[in-house]
Structure formats: C-alpha cells, structure tokens
PDB file of C-alpha atoms in Angstrom:
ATOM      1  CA  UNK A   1      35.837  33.868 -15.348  1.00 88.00           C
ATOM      2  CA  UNK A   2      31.856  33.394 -14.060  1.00 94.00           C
ATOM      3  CA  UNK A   3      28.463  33.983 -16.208  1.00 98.00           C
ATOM      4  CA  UNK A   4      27.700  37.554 -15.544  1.00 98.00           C
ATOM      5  CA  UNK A   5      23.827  36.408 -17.198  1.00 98.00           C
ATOM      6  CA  UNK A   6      22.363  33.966 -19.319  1.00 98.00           C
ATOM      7  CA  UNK A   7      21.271  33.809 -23.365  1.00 98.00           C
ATOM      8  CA  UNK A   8      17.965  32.301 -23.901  1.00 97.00           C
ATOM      9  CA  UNK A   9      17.125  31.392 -27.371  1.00 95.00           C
ATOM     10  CA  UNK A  10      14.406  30.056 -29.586  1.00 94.00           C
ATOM     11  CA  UNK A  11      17.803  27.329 -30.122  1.00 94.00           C
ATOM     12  CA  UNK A  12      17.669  24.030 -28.057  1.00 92.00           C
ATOM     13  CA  UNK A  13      19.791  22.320 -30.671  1.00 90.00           C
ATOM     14  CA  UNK A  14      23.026  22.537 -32.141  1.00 86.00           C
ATOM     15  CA  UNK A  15      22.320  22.242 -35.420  1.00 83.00           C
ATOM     16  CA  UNK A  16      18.982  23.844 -35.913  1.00 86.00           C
ATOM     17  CA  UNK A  17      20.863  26.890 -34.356  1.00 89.00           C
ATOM     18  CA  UNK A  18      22.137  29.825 -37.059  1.00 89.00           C
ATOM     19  CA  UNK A  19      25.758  29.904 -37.905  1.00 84.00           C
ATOM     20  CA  UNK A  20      25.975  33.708 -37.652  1.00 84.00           C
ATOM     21  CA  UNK A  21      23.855  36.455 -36.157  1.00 83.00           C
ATOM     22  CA  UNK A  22      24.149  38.226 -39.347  1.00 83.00           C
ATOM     23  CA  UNK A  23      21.863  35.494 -40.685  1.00 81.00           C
ATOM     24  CA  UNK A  24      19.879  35.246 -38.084  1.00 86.00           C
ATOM     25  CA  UNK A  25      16.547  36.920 -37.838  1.00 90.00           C
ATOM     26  CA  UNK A  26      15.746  35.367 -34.050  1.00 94.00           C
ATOM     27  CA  UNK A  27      14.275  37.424 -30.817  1.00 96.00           C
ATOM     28  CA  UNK A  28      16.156  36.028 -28.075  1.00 97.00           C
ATOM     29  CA  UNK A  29      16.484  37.500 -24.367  1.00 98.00           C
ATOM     30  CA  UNK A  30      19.818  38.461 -22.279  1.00 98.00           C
ATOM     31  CA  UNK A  31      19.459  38.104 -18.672  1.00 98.00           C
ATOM     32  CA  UNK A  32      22.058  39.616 -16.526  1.00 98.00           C
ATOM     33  CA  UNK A  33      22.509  38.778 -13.198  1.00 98.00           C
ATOM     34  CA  UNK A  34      21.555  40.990 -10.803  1.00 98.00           C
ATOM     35  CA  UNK A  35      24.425  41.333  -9.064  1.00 98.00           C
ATOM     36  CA  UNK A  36      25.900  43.012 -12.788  1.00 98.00           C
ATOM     37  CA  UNK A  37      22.681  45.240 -13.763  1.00 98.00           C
ATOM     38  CA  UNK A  38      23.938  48.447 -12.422  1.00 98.00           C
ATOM     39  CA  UNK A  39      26.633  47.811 -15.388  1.00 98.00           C
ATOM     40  CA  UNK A  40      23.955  48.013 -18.072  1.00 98.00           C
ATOM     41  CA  UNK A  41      23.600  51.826 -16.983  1.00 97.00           C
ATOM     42  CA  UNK A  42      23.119  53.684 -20.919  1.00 96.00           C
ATOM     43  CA  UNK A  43      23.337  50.655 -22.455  1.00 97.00           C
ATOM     44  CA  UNK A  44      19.259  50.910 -23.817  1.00 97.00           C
ATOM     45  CA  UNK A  45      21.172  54.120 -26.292  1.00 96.00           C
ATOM     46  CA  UNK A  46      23.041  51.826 -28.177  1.00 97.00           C
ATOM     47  CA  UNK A  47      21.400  49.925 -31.369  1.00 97.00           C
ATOM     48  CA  UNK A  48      24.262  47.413 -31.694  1.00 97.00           C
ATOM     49  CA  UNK A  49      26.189  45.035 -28.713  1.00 98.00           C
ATOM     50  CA  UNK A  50      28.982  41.979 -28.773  1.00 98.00           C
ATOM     51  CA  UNK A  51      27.797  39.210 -26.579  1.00 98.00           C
ATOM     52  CA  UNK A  52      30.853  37.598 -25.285  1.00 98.00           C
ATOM     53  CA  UNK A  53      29.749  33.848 -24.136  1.00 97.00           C
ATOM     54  CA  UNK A  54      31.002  30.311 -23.710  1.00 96.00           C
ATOM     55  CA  UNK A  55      30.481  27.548 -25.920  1.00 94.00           C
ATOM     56  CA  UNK A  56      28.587  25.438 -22.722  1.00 91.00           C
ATOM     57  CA  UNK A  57      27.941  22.455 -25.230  1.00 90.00           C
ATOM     58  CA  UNK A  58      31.299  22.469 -27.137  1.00 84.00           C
ATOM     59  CA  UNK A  59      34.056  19.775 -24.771  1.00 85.00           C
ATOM     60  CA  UNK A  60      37.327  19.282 -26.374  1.00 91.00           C
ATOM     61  CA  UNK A  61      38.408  21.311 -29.571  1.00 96.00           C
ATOM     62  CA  UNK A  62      40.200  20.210 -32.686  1.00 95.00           C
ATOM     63  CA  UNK A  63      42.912  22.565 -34.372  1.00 97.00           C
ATOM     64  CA  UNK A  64      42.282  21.856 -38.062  1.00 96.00           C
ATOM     65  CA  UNK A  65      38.476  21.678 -38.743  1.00 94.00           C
ATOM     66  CA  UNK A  66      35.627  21.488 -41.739  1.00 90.00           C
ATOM     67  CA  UNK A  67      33.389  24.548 -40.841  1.00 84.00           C
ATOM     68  CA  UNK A  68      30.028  24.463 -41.586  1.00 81.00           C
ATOM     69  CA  UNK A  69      30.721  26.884 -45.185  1.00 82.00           C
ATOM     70  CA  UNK A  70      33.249  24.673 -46.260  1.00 85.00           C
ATOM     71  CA  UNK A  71      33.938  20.950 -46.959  1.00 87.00           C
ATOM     72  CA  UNK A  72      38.087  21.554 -46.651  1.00 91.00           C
ATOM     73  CA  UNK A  73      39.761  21.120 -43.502  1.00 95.00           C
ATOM     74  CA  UNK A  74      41.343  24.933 -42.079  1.00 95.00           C
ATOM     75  CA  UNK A  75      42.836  25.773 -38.873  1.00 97.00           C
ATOM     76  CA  UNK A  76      40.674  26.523 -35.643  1.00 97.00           C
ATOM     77  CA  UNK A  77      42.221  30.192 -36.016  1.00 98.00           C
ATOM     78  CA  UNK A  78      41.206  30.738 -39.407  1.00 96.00           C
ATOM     79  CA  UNK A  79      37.540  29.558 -39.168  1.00 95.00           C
ATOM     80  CA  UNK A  80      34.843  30.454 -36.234  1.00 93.00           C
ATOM     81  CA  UNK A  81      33.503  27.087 -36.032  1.00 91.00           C
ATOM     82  CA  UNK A  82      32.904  26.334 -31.660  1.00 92.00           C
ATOM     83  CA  UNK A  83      35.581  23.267 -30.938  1.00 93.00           C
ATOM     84  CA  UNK A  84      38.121  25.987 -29.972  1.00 96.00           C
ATOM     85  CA  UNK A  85      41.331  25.665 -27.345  1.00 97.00           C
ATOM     86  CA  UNK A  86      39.176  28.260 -25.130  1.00 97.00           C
ATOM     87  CA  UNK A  87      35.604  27.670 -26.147  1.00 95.00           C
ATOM     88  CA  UNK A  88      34.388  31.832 -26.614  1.00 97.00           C
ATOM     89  CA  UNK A  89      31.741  32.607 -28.993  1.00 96.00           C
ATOM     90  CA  UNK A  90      31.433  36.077 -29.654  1.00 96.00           C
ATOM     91  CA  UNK A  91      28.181  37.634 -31.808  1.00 96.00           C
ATOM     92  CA  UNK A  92      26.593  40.969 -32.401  1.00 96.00           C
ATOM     93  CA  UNK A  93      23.160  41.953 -32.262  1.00 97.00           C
ATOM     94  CA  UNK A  94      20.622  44.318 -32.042  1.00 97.00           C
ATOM     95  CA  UNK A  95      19.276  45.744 -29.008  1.00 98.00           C
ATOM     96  CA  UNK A  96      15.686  46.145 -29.198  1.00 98.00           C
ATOM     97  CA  UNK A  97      14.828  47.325 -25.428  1.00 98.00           C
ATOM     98  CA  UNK A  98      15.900  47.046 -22.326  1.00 98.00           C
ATOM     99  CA  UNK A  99      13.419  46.003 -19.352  1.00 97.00           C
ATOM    100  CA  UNK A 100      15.966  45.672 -15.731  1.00 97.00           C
ATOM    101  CA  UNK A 101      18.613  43.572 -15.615  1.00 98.00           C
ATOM    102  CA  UNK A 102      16.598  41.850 -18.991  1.00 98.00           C
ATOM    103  CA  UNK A 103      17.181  43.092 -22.595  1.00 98.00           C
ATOM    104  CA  UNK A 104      15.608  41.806 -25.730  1.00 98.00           C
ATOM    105  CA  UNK A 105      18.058  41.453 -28.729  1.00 98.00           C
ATOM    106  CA  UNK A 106      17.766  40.822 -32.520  1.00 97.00           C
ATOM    107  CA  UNK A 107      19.525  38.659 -34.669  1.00 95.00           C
ATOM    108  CA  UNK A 108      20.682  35.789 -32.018  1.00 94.00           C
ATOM    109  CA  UNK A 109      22.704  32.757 -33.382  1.00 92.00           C
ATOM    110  CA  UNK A 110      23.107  31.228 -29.519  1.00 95.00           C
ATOM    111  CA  UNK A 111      22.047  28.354 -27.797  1.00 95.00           C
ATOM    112  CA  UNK A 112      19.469  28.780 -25.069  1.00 97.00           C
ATOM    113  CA  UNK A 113      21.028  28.619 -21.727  1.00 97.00           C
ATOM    114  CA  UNK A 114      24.383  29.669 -22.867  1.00 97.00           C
ATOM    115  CA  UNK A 115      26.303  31.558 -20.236  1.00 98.00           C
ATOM    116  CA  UNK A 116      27.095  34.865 -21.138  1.00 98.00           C
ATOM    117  CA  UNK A 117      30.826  36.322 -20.140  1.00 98.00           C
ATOM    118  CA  UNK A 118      30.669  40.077 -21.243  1.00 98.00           C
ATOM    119  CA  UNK A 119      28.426  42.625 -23.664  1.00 98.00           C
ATOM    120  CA  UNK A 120      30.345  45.309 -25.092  1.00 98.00           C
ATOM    121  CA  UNK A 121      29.178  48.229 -27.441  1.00 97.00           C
ATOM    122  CA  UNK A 122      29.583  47.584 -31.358  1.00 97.00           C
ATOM    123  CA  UNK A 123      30.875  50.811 -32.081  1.00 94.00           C
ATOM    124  CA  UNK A 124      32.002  51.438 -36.423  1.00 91.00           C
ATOM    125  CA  UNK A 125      34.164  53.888 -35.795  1.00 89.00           C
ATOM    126  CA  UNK A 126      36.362  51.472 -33.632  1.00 90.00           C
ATOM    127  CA  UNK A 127      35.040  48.658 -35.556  1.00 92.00           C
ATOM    128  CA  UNK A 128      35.369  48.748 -39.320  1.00 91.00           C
ATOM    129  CA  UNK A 129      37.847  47.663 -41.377  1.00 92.00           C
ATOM    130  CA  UNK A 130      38.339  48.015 -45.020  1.00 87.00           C
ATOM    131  CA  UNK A 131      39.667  46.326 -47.695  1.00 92.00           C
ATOM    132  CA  UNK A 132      39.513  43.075 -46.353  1.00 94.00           C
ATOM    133  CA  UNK A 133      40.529  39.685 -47.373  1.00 93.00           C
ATOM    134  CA  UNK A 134      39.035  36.649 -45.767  1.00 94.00           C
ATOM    135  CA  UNK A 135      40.792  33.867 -47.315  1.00 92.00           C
ATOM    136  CA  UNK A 136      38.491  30.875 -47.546  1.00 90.00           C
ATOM    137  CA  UNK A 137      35.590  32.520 -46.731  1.00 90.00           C
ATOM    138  CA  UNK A 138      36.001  34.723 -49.674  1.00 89.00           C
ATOM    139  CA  UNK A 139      33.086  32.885 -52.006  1.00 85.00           C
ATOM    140  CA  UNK A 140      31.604  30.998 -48.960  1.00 84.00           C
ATOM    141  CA  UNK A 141      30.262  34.325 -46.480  1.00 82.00           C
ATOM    142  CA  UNK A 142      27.334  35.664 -49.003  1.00 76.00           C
ATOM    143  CA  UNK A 143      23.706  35.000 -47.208  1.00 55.00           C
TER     144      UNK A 143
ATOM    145  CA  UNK B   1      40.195  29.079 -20.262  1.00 88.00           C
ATOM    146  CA  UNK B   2      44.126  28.973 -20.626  1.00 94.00           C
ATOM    147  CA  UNK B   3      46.484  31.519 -22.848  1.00 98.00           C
ATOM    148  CA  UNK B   4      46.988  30.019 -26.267  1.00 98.00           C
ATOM    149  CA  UNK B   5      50.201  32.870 -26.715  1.00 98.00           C
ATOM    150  CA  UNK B   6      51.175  35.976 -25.782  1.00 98.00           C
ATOM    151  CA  UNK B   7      50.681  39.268 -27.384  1.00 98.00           C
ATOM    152  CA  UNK B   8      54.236  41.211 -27.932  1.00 97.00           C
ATOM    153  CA  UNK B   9      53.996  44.831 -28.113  1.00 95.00           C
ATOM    154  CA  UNK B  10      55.936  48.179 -27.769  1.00 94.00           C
ATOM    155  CA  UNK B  11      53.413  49.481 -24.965  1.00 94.00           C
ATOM    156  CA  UNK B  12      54.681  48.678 -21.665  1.00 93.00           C
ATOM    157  CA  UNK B  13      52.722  51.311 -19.678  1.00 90.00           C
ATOM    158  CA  UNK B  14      49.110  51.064 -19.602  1.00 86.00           C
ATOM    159  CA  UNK B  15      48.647  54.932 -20.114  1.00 83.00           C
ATOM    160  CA  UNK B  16      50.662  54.934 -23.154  1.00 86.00           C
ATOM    161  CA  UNK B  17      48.971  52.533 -24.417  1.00 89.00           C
ATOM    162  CA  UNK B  18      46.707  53.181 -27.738  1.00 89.00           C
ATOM    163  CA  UNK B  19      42.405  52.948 -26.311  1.00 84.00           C
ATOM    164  CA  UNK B  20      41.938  51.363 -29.637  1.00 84.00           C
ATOM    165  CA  UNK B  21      42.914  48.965 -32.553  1.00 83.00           C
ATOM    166  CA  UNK B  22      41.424  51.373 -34.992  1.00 83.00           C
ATOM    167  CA  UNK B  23      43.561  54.383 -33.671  1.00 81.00           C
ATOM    168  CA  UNK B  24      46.979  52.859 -33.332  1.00 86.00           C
ATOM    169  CA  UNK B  25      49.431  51.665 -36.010  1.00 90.00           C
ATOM    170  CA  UNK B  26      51.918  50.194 -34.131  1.00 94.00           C
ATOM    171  CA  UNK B  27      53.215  46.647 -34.914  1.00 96.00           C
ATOM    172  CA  UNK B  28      53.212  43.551 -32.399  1.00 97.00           C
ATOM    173  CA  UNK B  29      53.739  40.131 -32.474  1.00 98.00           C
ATOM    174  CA  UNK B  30      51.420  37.491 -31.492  1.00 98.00           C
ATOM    175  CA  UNK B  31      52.970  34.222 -30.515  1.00 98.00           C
ATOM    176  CA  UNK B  32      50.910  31.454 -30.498  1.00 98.00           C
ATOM    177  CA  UNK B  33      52.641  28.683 -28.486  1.00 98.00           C
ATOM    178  CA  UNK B  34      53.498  25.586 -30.321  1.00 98.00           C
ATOM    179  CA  UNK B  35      50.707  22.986 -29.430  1.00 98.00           C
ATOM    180  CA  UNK B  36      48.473  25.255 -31.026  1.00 98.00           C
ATOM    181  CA  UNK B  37      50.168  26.635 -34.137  1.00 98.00           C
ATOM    182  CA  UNK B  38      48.192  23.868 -36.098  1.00 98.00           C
ATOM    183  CA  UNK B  39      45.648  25.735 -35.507  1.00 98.00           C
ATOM    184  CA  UNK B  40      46.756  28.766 -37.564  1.00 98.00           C
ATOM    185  CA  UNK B  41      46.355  27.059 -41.174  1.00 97.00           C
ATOM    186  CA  UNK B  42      45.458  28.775 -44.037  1.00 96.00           C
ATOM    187  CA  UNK B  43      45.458  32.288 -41.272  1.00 97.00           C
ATOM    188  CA  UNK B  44      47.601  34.062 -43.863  1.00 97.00           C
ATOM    189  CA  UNK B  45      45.183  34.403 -46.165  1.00 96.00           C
ATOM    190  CA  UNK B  46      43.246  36.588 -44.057  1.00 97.00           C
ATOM    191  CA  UNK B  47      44.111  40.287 -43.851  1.00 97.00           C
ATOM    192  CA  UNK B  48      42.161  41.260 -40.245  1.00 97.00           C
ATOM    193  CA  UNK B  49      41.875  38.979 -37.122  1.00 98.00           C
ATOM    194  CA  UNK B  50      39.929  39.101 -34.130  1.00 98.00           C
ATOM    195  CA  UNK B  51      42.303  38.965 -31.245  1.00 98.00           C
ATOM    196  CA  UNK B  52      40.516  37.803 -27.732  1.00 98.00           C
ATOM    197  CA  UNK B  53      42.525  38.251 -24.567  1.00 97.00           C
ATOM    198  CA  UNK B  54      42.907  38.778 -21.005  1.00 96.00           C
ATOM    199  CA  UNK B  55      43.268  42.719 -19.389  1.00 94.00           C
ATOM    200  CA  UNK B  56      45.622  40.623 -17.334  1.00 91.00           C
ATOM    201  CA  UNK B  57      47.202  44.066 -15.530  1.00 90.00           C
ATOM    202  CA  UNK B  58      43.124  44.928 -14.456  1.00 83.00           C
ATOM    203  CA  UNK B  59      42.635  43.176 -11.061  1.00 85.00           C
ATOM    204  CA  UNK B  60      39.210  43.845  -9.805  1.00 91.00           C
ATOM    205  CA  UNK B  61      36.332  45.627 -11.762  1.00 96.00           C
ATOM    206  CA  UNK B  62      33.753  48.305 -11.793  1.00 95.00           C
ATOM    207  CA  UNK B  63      30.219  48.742 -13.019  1.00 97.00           C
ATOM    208  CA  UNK B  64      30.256  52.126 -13.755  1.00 96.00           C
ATOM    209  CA  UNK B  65      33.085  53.655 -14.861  1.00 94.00           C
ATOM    210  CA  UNK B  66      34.167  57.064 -16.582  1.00 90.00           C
ATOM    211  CA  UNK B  67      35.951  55.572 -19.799  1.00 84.00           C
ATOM    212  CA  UNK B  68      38.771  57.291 -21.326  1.00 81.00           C
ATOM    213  CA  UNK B  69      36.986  59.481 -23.832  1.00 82.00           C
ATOM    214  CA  UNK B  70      34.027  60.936 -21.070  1.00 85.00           C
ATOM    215  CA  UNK B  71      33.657  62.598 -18.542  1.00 87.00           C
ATOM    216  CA  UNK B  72      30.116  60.724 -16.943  1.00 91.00           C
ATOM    217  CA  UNK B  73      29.856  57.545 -15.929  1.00 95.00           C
ATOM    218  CA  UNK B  74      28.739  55.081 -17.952  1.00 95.00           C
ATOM    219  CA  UNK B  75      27.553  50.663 -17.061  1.00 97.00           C
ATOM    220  CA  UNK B  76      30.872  49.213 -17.839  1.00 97.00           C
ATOM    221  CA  UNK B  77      28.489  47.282 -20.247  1.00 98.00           C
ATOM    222  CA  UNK B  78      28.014  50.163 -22.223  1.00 96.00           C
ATOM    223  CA  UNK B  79      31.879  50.988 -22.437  1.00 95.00           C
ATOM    224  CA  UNK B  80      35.140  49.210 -23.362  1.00 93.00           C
ATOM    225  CA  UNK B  81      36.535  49.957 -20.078  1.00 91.00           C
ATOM    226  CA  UNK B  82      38.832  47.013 -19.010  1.00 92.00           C
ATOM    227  CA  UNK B  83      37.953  46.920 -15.247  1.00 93.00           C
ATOM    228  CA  UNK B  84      35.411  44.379 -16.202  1.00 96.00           C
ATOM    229  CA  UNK B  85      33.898  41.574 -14.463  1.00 97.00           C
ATOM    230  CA  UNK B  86      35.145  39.004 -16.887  1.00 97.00           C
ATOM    231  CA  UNK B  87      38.351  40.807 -18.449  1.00 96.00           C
ATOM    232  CA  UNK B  88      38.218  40.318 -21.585  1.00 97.00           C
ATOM    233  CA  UNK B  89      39.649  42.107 -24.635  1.00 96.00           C
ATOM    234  CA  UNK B  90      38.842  42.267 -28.471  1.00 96.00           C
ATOM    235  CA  UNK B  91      41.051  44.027 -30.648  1.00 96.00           C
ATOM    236  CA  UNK B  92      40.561  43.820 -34.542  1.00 96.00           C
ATOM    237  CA  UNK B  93      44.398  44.006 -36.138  1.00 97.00           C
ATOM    238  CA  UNK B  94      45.633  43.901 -39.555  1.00 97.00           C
ATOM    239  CA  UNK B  95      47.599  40.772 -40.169  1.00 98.00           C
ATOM    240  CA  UNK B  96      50.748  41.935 -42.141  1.00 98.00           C
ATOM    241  CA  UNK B  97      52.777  38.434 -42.125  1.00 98.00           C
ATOM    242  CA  UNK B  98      52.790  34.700 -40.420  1.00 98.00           C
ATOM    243  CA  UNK B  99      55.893  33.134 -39.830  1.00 97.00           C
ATOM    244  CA  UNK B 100      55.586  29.745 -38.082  1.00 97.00           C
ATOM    245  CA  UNK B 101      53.737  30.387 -35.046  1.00 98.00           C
ATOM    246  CA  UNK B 102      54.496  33.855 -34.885  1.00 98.00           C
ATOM    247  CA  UNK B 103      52.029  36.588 -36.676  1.00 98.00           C
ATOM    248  CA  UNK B 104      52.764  40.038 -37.204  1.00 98.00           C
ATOM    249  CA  UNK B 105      50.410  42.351 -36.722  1.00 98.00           C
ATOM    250  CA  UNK B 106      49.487  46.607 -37.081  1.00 97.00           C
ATOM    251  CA  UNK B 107      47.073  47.880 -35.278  1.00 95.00           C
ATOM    252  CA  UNK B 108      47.537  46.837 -31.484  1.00 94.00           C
ATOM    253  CA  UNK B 109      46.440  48.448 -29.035  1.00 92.00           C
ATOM    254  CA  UNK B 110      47.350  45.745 -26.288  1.00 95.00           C
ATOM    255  CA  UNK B 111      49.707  45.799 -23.298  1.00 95.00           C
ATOM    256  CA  UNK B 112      52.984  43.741 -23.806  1.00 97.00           C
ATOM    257  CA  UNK B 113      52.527  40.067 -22.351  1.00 97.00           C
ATOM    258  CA  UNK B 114      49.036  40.220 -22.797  1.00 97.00           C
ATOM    259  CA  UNK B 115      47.522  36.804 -22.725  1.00 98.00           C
ATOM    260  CA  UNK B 116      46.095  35.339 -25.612  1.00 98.00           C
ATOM    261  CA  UNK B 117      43.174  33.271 -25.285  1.00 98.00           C
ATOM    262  CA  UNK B 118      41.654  33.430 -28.913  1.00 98.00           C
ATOM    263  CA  UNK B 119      41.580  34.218 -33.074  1.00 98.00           C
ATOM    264  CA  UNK B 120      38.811  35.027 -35.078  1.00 98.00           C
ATOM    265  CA  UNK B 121      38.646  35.769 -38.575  1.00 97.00           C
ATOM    266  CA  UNK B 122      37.452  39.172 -39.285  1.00 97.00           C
ATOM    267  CA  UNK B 123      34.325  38.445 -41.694  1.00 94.00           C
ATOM    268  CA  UNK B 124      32.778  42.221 -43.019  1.00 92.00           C
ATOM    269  CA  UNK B 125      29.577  40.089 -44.687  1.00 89.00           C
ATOM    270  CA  UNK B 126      29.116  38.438 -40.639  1.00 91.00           C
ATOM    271  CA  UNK B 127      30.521  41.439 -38.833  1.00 92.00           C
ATOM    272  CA  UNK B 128      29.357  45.097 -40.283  1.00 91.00           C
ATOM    273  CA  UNK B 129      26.334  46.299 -39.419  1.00 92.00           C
ATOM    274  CA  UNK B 130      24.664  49.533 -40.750  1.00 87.00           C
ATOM    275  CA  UNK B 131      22.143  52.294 -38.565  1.00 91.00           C
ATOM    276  CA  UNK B 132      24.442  51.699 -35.922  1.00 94.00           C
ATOM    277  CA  UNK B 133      23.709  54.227 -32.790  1.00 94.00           C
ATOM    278  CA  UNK B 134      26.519  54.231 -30.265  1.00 94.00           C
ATOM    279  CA  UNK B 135      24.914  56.277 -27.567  1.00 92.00           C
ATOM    280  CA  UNK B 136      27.376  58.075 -25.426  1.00 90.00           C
ATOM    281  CA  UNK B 137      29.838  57.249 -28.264  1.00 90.00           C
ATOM    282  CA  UNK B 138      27.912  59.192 -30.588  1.00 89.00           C
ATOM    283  CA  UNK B 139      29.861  62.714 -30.469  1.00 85.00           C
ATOM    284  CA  UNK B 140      33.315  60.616 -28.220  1.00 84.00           C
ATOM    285  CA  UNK B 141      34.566  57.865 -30.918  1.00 82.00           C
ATOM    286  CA  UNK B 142      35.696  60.296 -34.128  1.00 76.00           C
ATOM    287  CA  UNK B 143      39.400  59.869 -33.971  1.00 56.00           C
TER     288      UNK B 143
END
C-alpha cells in the first residue's frame, strides 16, 4: 500500500477540519501521481467519487471512542471517528473538473497533505441502501 | 495496515462471485478477531456497514481495464475493477445479527478469506448524494 496522489485542502488543522464531506462546502484539489494518471481515463464523466486515503496524522487507535456527534463512548466499528486499527478515511465528493493528473473536487472534509490510496466512482445504483438504521447516530447525523 | 478479520463467504471462485453488494443476497460471516471485537460496541444497532478489505487474490494491477459490465476500457479510477494499485474493496452489507465477534451479514459480494481491514457505519444523511452522473455507468449499472 503507497499514495497513488495527494489531497490538498483549505484544512491544516485537525479540528478546524469538517467531520463529513456531506457538510462540507470546501474546494480542495486531488493530485495523482503521474505514474497513476493514465487511470483517471473517463473519470471527468462522473459527478460523484470515494477518495480512499490514510489518516497521516492519526498514530495509535482506541477501540471504544466519544465521536465528535456524541458525548457516549461506542466502538471504533460503530462510529467513523480517525483513531482506527488501520487508519482509512474514506469520503465522497464532487468532481468539478479535471485538468491532467489534477482534479478539483467539492465538498472535501480532508487534511491537506493527506495521502490518497484509491478514488472509486460513487455509483447509486450500487450504492444506496434503504431503510436504514444507524443506531447512535440516529438523532445525532442531521446538518 | 494489518487484517482486523476475515470475511467468510460461499464464493470460492472469483468468477462466481457476485460484482456487487447491491446485486447479491447471499449471507457471510465477518469475523473480527478477538483483540478487536471491543471495537464492535453498540454495531448491532446499525442495519448497513461499510466493509473495507483487501482483493487479496488480485496480484498486480492495471490502469485501464475493461470492467465486468463493458466492453471499452475505462482508468481503473473510473471503475471498481479490483486490479488496482492499492487493492482495496468497499462493499456496503446489511447487518442481519452480531454474535460475539462474529457478524452476519446479506449482501456480500466478497471472495471467501478475504481480509478485513475495516467497518464503517453506513450513514444515508453523510453518504447519499443526489444528481449523481456515473458516466460509463450510466446505461451498465441497472441490475
């Protein structure tokens, strides 16, 4: 596992930086190695990507945690907070262009310099569920 | 980045194996090994997970690949291929039960003895997004 590119973000700090891209609002920039561009091939037709990335400035991880929504301790596994076993951070956003090996996104909850593992398409058909329950995130995941 | 469990499934073959969560109903077991079932707290109260893993049977990868449902090539970036440079999975299952350290699940569309490197909660107010184009998906994702 190597960065394939590298997130840069309005974000320097930890907690200045959005807890989800959902609530983010944020330009940030994708740069992919060159050695990886010719993978971005038709990537500029799709509105919607997963960044797959490491959390660079999370060392260690604790199993039972109080996320940033809550003040009650849950496990690692049931919560998306960073201090995980293998530290992967995983958001969508929106792609607003492509320039190269550089593409501009929407909607970026990263830290600047984080190293980016993988972008995959964000694709409903494959990707919505219904009739979900989200345990302790029920009354906490409104904007 | 070390396996936190292993993913149990009926698919043994990879060309029998389902190209997506969202079209497969089969049941697996994920086994999270025991240093980390802490970790799982309060999981049962959530109906859909996030699985992350390794495409541990994919040695090698490809930037432009003809996925599954095409006939072109497409970036591997812009495709869920798993001959990727970092291989890594997502699959979003249905969590039907938790006993211990050992969650069943419907929906898997993961090789047996996959590698289990992370769990998400599946959040619909962090995770759907709307206007969604797909690009080569477009007219290829309908099941």
């Amino acid at each position: 596992m190597r960065p394939i590119g590298v997130i840069r973000s309005p974000f320097t700090e930890k907690d200045k930086t959005p807890i989800q891209a959902s609530r983010s609002q944020a330009v940030g920039l994708v740069e992919i190695y060159l050695e990886f561009a010719d993978g971005l091939k038709d990537i500029e037709a799709l509105s919607h990507i997963y960044l797959l990335y490491a959390f660079h400035k999370s060392s260690g991880y604790e199993l039972q945690v109080k996320p940033f929504l809550d003040d009650k301790e849950h496990g690692i596994f049931a919560a998306r907070y960073p201090y995980r076993p293998n530290p992967l951070g995983i958001s969508i956003v929106k792609l607003l262009s492509r320039q190269e090996n550089i593409l501009t996104v929407e909607g970026i909850d990263i830290l600047d310099g984080t190293p980016l593992l993988d972008i995959k398409p964000y694709v409903p058909d494959f990707d919505l569920r219904t009739e979900v329950r989200t345990g302790w995130y029920e009354t906490r995941s409104k904007k």
